[in-house]
Amino acid sequence: MSKLKNSLAAIAIVIGTCTAPIAAVSTFGQELTTDDGTVVNQDTKGNSSSKGGGFYDIVFGSGTVGMLLWFALFGDGALAIYFAIDCFILIKPDKLMPTRLIDKVQEAMGQGDIVAAMEACQNTPSSMSNILVAAFQHVEEGFDVIQEAVTAASDLEQEKLMQRLNWVSVCGNLGPSLGLLGTVQGMILTFQALASGGAGDAAALASSIGQALWTTAGGLIVSIPSITMFYVLRNKMNRLVLRMTAVTMEFLNGLRNVSVEGEGEGAAEEVAQ
């Protein structure tokens, strides 16, 4: 599973970061320069109506600032894919609350052996085991204290998961911001063309406006799936945390009748008859 996770993350990053350079090579390789210095495209030479209308031309014809914004959008999309895959693999029942852990703890608690239950938790690290250990550590302090420990441990595990899941939201929120910045940059180019007497050059004005709209679209393309995945994964995480808490409390209901004899680490736990 770890190899699969690393492979998927590597593929996502490579796709996101290599799309732009490949596009640049493809676009620049198709350009020709005429005798008067005018740059035309091989596929559209002699057809001026299609000049500068392609997506590659929009990306790499938007100036240095525009190209940096596009690279930022590509990088933001790649990171959104990486974090979404990472959280999708992490937020699963088998990862957070392994079946073998539940079976071992259930068997140990059925025999009233809290020490064996704690050993099972230590041998199977997970969010569920952390919650159970927090509860077992307060077994001598009463059931109310145990409930508080379970609540605190559940909140802590939820916060740990949210710290990783929030990166998907960050990428989703950055998309529209980068798109808006690209839109502003495109409109600046448009007004600069107007100020320099380029009102009659409809192609130049259309190209600048196209750059502005393309960056807006690019930001939304990154943002919409990222935000959707964030809420889907967040709701799944909340359900799993609630389920872990419920299962833990079900195990601990038997501790209402547990009496502890002796003190220290070697204390024996017996279920009151």
CSV table of C-alpha atoms in Angstrom, one decimal:
chain,number,residue,atom,x,y,z
A,1,MET,CA,0.0,0.0,0.0
A,2,SER,CA,2.9,2.3,0.8
A,3,LYS,CA,4.4,1.7,-2.6
A,4,LEU,CA,1.1,2.3,-4.3
A,5,LYS,CA,0.7,5.6,-2.4
A,6,ASN,CA,4.1,6.8,-3.4
A,7,SER,CA,3.6,5.7,-7.0
A,8,LEU,CA,0.3,7.6,-7.3
A,9,ALA,CA,1.8,10.7,-5.7
A,10,ALA,CA,4.7,10.6,-8.1
A,11,ILE,CA,2.5,10.2,-11.1
A,12,ALA,CA,0.3,13.1,-10.0
A,13,ILE,CA,3.3,15.4,-9.5
A,14,VAL,CA,4.9,14.4,-12.8
A,15,ILE,CA,1.7,15.0,-14.8
A,16,GLY,CA,1.1,18.4,-13.2
A,17,THR,CA,4.6,19.7,-13.5
A,18,CYS,CA,5.5,18.3,-16.9
A,19,THR,CA,2.4,19.4,-18.8
A,20,ALA,CA,3.5,23.0,-19.1
A,21,PRO,CA,7.1,22.3,-20.4
A,22,ILE,CA,5.8,19.7,-22.9
A,23,ALA,CA,3.3,22.3,-24.1
A,24,ALA,CA,6.0,24.9,-24.4
A,25,VAL,CA,8.2,22.6,-26.5
A,26,SER,CA,5.3,21.7,-28.7
A,27,THR,CA,4.2,25.3,-29.2
A,28,PHE,CA,7.6,26.8,-29.8
A,29,GLY,CA,8.5,24.0,-32.3
A,30,GLN,CA,5.5,25.0,-34.4
A,31,GLU,CA,6.4,28.7,-34.7
A,32,LEU,CA,7.9,30.3,-37.7
A,33,THR,CA,9.3,33.9,-38.1
A,34,THR,CA,8.7,35.8,-41.4
A,35,ASP,CA,11.0,38.2,-43.0
A,36,ASP,CA,9.5,41.2,-41.2
A,37,GLY,CA,9.8,39.5,-37.8
A,38,THR,CA,6.2,38.4,-37.5
A,39,VAL,CA,5.7,35.1,-35.7
A,40,VAL,CA,3.2,32.7,-37.2
A,41,ASN,CA,2.2,29.2,-36.5
A,42,GLN,CA,3.1,26.4,-39.0
A,43,ASP,CA,-0.4,24.9,-38.8
A,44,THR,CA,-2.1,28.3,-39.2
A,45,LYS,CA,0.3,30.0,-41.6
A,46,GLY,CA,-1.9,31.8,-44.1
A,47,ASN,CA,-4.9,31.7,-41.8
A,48,SER,CA,-4.6,34.7,-39.6
A,49,SER,CA,-7.9,34.2,-38.0
A,50,SER,CA,-6.7,31.3,-35.9
A,51,LYS,CA,-3.4,32.9,-34.9
A,52,GLY,CA,-3.0,33.1,-31.1
A,53,GLY,CA,-6.2,31.4,-30.5
A,54,GLY,CA,-4.9,28.1,-29.1
A,55,PHE,CA,-4.6,27.2,-25.4
A,56,TYR,CA,-0.8,26.9,-25.7
A,57,ASP,CA,-0.6,30.3,-27.3
A,58,ILE,CA,-2.7,31.8,-24.5
A,59,VAL,CA,-0.4,30.3,-21.8
A,60,PHE,CA,2.9,31.1,-23.4
A,61,GLY,CA,1.9,34.4,-25.0
A,62,SER,CA,0.8,36.0,-21.7
A,63,GLY,CA,4.2,37.4,-20.8
A,64,THR,CA,6.5,36.5,-18.0
A,65,VAL,CA,3.9,37.2,-15.2
A,66,GLY,CA,1.2,35.3,-17.1
A,67,MET,CA,3.5,32.3,-17.6
A,68,LEU,CA,4.4,32.2,-13.9
A,69,LEU,CA,0.7,32.3,-13.0
A,70,TRP,CA,0.0,29.4,-15.3
A,71,PHE,CA,2.9,27.4,-13.8
A,72,ALA,CA,1.5,28.2,-10.3
A,73,LEU,CA,-1.9,26.9,-11.4
A,74,PHE,CA,-0.4,23.7,-12.8
A,75,GLY,CA,1.6,23.2,-9.6
A,76,ASP,CA,-1.5,23.9,-7.5
A,77,GLY,CA,-3.5,21.3,-9.4
A,78,ALA,CA,-0.7,18.8,-9.0
A,79,LEU,CA,-0.5,19.4,-5.2
A,80,ALA,CA,-4.3,19.1,-5.0
A,81,ILE,CA,-4.2,15.7,-6.7
A,82,TYR,CA,-1.4,14.6,-4.4
A,83,PHE,CA,-3.1,15.6,-1.2
A,84,ALA,CA,-6.4,14.2,-2.3
A,85,ILE,CA,-4.9,10.8,-3.1
A,86,ASP,CA,-3.0,10.9,0.2
A,87,CYS,CA,-6.1,11.6,2.3
A,88,PHE,CA,-8.2,9.2,0.2
A,89,ILE,CA,-5.7,6.4,1.1
A,90,LEU,CA,-5.4,7.5,4.7
A,91,ILE,CA,-9.1,8.0,5.6
A,92,LYS,CA,-10.3,4.4,5.3
A,93,PRO,CA,-11.8,2.1,7.9
A,94,ASP,CA,-8.9,-0.4,7.4
A,95,LYS,CA,-6.4,2.4,8.2
A,96,LEU,CA,-8.1,4.1,11.1
A,97,MET,CA,-9.8,1.2,12.8
A,98,PRO,CA,-8.2,-2.1,11.7
A,99,THR,CA,-10.5,-5.2,12.0
A,100,ARG,CA,-7.7,-7.3,13.6
A,101,LEU,CA,-7.4,-4.6,16.4
A,102,ILE,CA,-11.1,-4.6,17.1
A,103,ASP,CA,-11.2,-8.4,17.2
A,104,LYS,CA,-8.3,-8.7,19.6
A,105,VAL,CA,-9.6,-5.9,21.9
A,106,GLN,CA,-13.1,-7.4,21.9
A,107,GLU,CA,-11.7,-10.8,22.8
A,108,ALA,CA,-9.5,-9.3,25.6
A,109,MET,CA,-12.3,-7.3,27.0
A,110,GLY,CA,-14.6,-10.3,27.0
A,111,GLN,CA,-12.1,-12.0,29.3
A,112,GLY,CA,-11.7,-8.8,31.4
A,113,ASP,CA,-8.0,-8.6,30.5
A,114,ILE,CA,-7.3,-4.9,30.1
A,115,VAL,CA,-3.5,-5.5,29.9
A,116,ALA,CA,-4.0,-7.8,26.8
A,117,ALA,CA,-6.2,-5.1,25.3
A,118,MET,CA,-3.5,-2.5,25.7
A,119,GLU,CA,-0.9,-4.8,24.2
A,120,ALA,CA,-3.1,-5.3,21.2
A,121,CYS,CA,-3.4,-1.5,20.8
A,122,GLN,CA,0.4,-1.1,21.1
A,123,ASN,CA,1.0,-3.8,18.5
A,124,THR,CA,-1.5,-2.3,16.0
A,125,PRO,CA,-0.9,1.5,15.8
A,126,SER,CA,-3.8,3.4,14.5
A,127,SER,CA,-6.3,6.2,15.4
A,128,MET,CA,-8.5,3.6,17.1
A,129,SER,CA,-5.7,2.2,19.2
A,130,ASN,CA,-4.7,5.7,20.3
A,131,ILE,CA,-8.3,6.3,21.5
A,132,LEU,CA,-8.5,3.0,23.3
A,133,VAL,CA,-5.1,3.5,25.0
A,134,ALA,CA,-6.2,6.9,26.3
A,135,ALA,CA,-9.2,5.2,27.8
A,136,PHE,CA,-7.4,2.3,29.3
A,137,GLN,CA,-4.8,4.6,31.0
A,138,HIS,CA,-7.6,6.1,33.1
A,139,VAL,CA,-9.3,2.8,34.0
A,140,GLU,CA,-8.6,3.3,37.7
A,141,GLU,CA,-10.2,6.8,37.8
A,142,GLY,CA,-13.8,6.0,37.1
A,143,PHE,CA,-16.1,5.7,34.1
A,144,ASP,CA,-16.7,9.5,33.9
A,145,VAL,CA,-13.0,10.2,33.6
A,146,ILE,CA,-12.7,7.4,31.0
A,147,GLN,CA,-15.5,9.1,28.9
A,148,GLU,CA,-13.6,12.4,29.1
A,149,ALA,CA,-10.4,10.8,28.0
A,150,VAL,CA,-12.1,9.1,25.0
A,151,THR,CA,-13.7,12.5,24.0
A,152,ALA,CA,-10.3,14.2,24.2
A,153,ALA,CA,-8.5,11.5,22.3
A,154,SER,CA,-11.2,11.5,19.6
A,155,ASP,CA,-10.9,15.2,19.1
A,156,LEU,CA,-7.1,14.9,18.9
A,157,GLU,CA,-7.2,12.2,16.3
A,158,GLN,CA,-9.8,14.3,14.3
A,159,GLU,CA,-7.5,17.3,14.4
A,160,LYS,CA,-4.5,15.2,13.2
A,161,LEU,CA,-6.5,14.1,10.2
A,162,MET,CA,-7.8,17.6,9.5
A,163,GLN,CA,-4.3,19.0,9.5
A,164,ARG,CA,-3.6,16.8,6.4
A,165,LEU,CA,-7.0,17.2,4.9
A,166,ASN,CA,-6.9,21.0,5.1
A,167,TRP,CA,-4.1,21.0,2.4
A,168,VAL,CA,-6.8,19.9,-0.1
A,169,SER,CA,-8.9,22.9,0.9
A,170,VAL,CA,-5.9,25.2,0.7
A,171,CYS,CA,-5.2,24.1,-2.9
A,172,GLY,CA,-8.8,24.5,-3.8
A,173,ASN,CA,-8.9,28.1,-2.4
A,174,LEU,CA,-5.7,29.1,-4.1
A,175,GLY,CA,-7.1,28.2,-7.5
A,176,PRO,CA,-9.6,31.0,-7.9
A,177,SER,CA,-7.1,33.5,-6.3
A,178,LEU,CA,-4.5,32.6,-8.9
A,179,GLY,CA,-7.1,32.7,-11.6
A,180,LEU,CA,-8.3,36.2,-10.5
A,181,LEU,CA,-4.7,37.4,-10.5
A,182,GLY,CA,-4.3,36.2,-14.0
A,183,THR,CA,-7.6,37.9,-15.0
A,184,VAL,CA,-6.3,41.2,-13.6
A,185,GLN,CA,-3.0,40.8,-15.5
A,186,GLY,CA,-4.9,40.1,-18.7
A,187,MET,CA,-7.1,43.2,-18.3
A,188,ILE,CA,-3.9,45.3,-17.6
A,189,LEU,CA,-2.5,44.1,-20.9
A,190,THR,CA,-5.8,45.0,-22.6
A,191,PHE,CA,-5.8,48.6,-21.2
A,192,GLN,CA,-2.1,49.0,-22.0
A,193,ALA,CA,-2.9,48.1,-25.6
A,194,LEU,CA,-5.7,50.7,-25.6
A,195,ALA,CA,-3.5,53.3,-24.1
A,196,SER,CA,-0.8,52.8,-26.7
A,197,GLY,CA,-3.3,53.4,-29.5
A,198,GLY,CA,-4.1,49.8,-30.2
A,199,ALA,CA,-7.8,50.2,-30.2
A,200,GLY,CA,-7.9,49.2,-33.9
A,201,ASP,CA,-6.0,46.0,-33.3
A,202,ALA,CA,-8.9,43.7,-32.4
A,203,ALA,CA,-6.7,40.6,-32.4
A,204,ALA,CA,-4.4,42.0,-29.7
A,205,LEU,CA,-7.4,43.0,-27.6
A,206,ALA,CA,-9.1,39.7,-28.0
A,207,SER,CA,-5.9,37.9,-27.1
A,208,SER,CA,-5.5,39.9,-23.9
A,209,ILE,CA,-9.1,39.3,-22.9
A,210,GLY,CA,-8.8,35.6,-23.8
A,211,GLN,CA,-5.8,35.3,-21.4
A,212,ALA,CA,-7.9,36.8,-18.6
A,213,LEU,CA,-10.8,34.4,-19.2
A,214,TRP,CA,-8.5,31.4,-19.6
A,215,THR,CA,-6.8,32.0,-16.2
A,216,THR,CA,-10.2,32.3,-14.6
A,217,ALA,CA,-11.3,29.1,-16.1
A,218,GLY,CA,-8.0,27.4,-15.0
A,219,GLY,CA,-8.5,28.5,-11.4
A,220,LEU,CA,-12.0,27.2,-11.4
A,221,ILE,CA,-11.0,23.9,-12.9
A,222,VAL,CA,-8.5,23.4,-10.1
A,223,SER,CA,-10.8,24.7,-7.4
A,224,ILE,CA,-14.1,22.9,-8.0
A,225,PRO,CA,-12.8,19.3,-7.8
A,226,SER,CA,-10.5,20.2,-4.9
A,227,ILE,CA,-13.2,21.7,-2.8
A,228,THR,CA,-15.6,18.8,-3.7
A,229,MET,CA,-13.0,16.2,-2.6
A,230,PHE,CA,-12.3,18.2,0.6
A,231,TYR,CA,-15.9,18.0,1.7
A,232,VAL,CA,-16.3,14.4,0.6
A,233,LEU,CA,-13.2,13.3,2.6
A,234,ARG,CA,-14.1,15.5,5.5
A,235,ASN,CA,-17.6,14.0,5.9
A,236,LYS,CA,-16.1,10.5,5.5
A,237,MET,CA,-13.5,11.3,8.2
A,238,ASN,CA,-16.2,12.7,10.6
A,239,ARG,CA,-18.2,9.5,10.2
A,240,LEU,CA,-15.2,7.3,10.9
A,241,VAL,CA,-14.3,9.3,14.0
A,242,LEU,CA,-17.8,9.0,15.3
A,243,ARG,CA,-17.8,5.3,14.6
A,244,MET,CA,-14.5,4.8,16.4
A,245,THR,CA,-15.8,6.7,19.4
A,246,ALA,CA,-19.0,4.6,19.5
A,247,VAL,CA,-17.1,1.3,19.2
A,248,THR,CA,-14.7,2.4,22.0
A,249,MET,CA,-17.6,3.3,24.3
A,250,GLU,CA,-19.2,0.0,23.5
A,251,PHE,CA,-16.0,-1.8,24.6
A,252,LEU,CA,-15.7,0.4,27.7
A,253,ASN,CA,-19.2,-0.2,28.9
A,254,GLY,CA,-17.9,-3.4,30.6
A,255,LEU,CA,-15.6,-1.3,32.7
A,256,ARG,CA,-18.5,0.0,34.7
A,257,ASN,CA,-18.2,-3.3,36.7
A,258,VAL,CA,-14.4,-3.5,36.8
A,259,SER,CA,-12.6,-3.4,40.1
A,260,VAL,CA,-8.9,-3.0,40.4
A,261,GLU,CA,-6.9,-4.7,43.1
A,262,GLY,CA,-3.4,-3.7,44.1
A,263,GLU,CA,-1.3,-0.8,43.0
A,264,GLY,CA,1.6,-0.2,40.6
A,265,GLU,CA,2.3,-1.6,37.1
A,266,GLY,CA,1.6,-5.2,38.2
A,267,ALA,CA,-1.9,-4.5,39.4
A,268,ALA,CA,-4.5,-7.2,38.5
A,269,GLU,CA,-7.8,-6.3,37.0
A,270,GLU,CA,-10.8,-8.5,37.6
A,271,VAL,CA,-14.4,-8.2,36.6
A,272,ALA,CA,-16.7,-7.9,39.6
A,273,GLN,CA,-19.1,-10.7,39.8
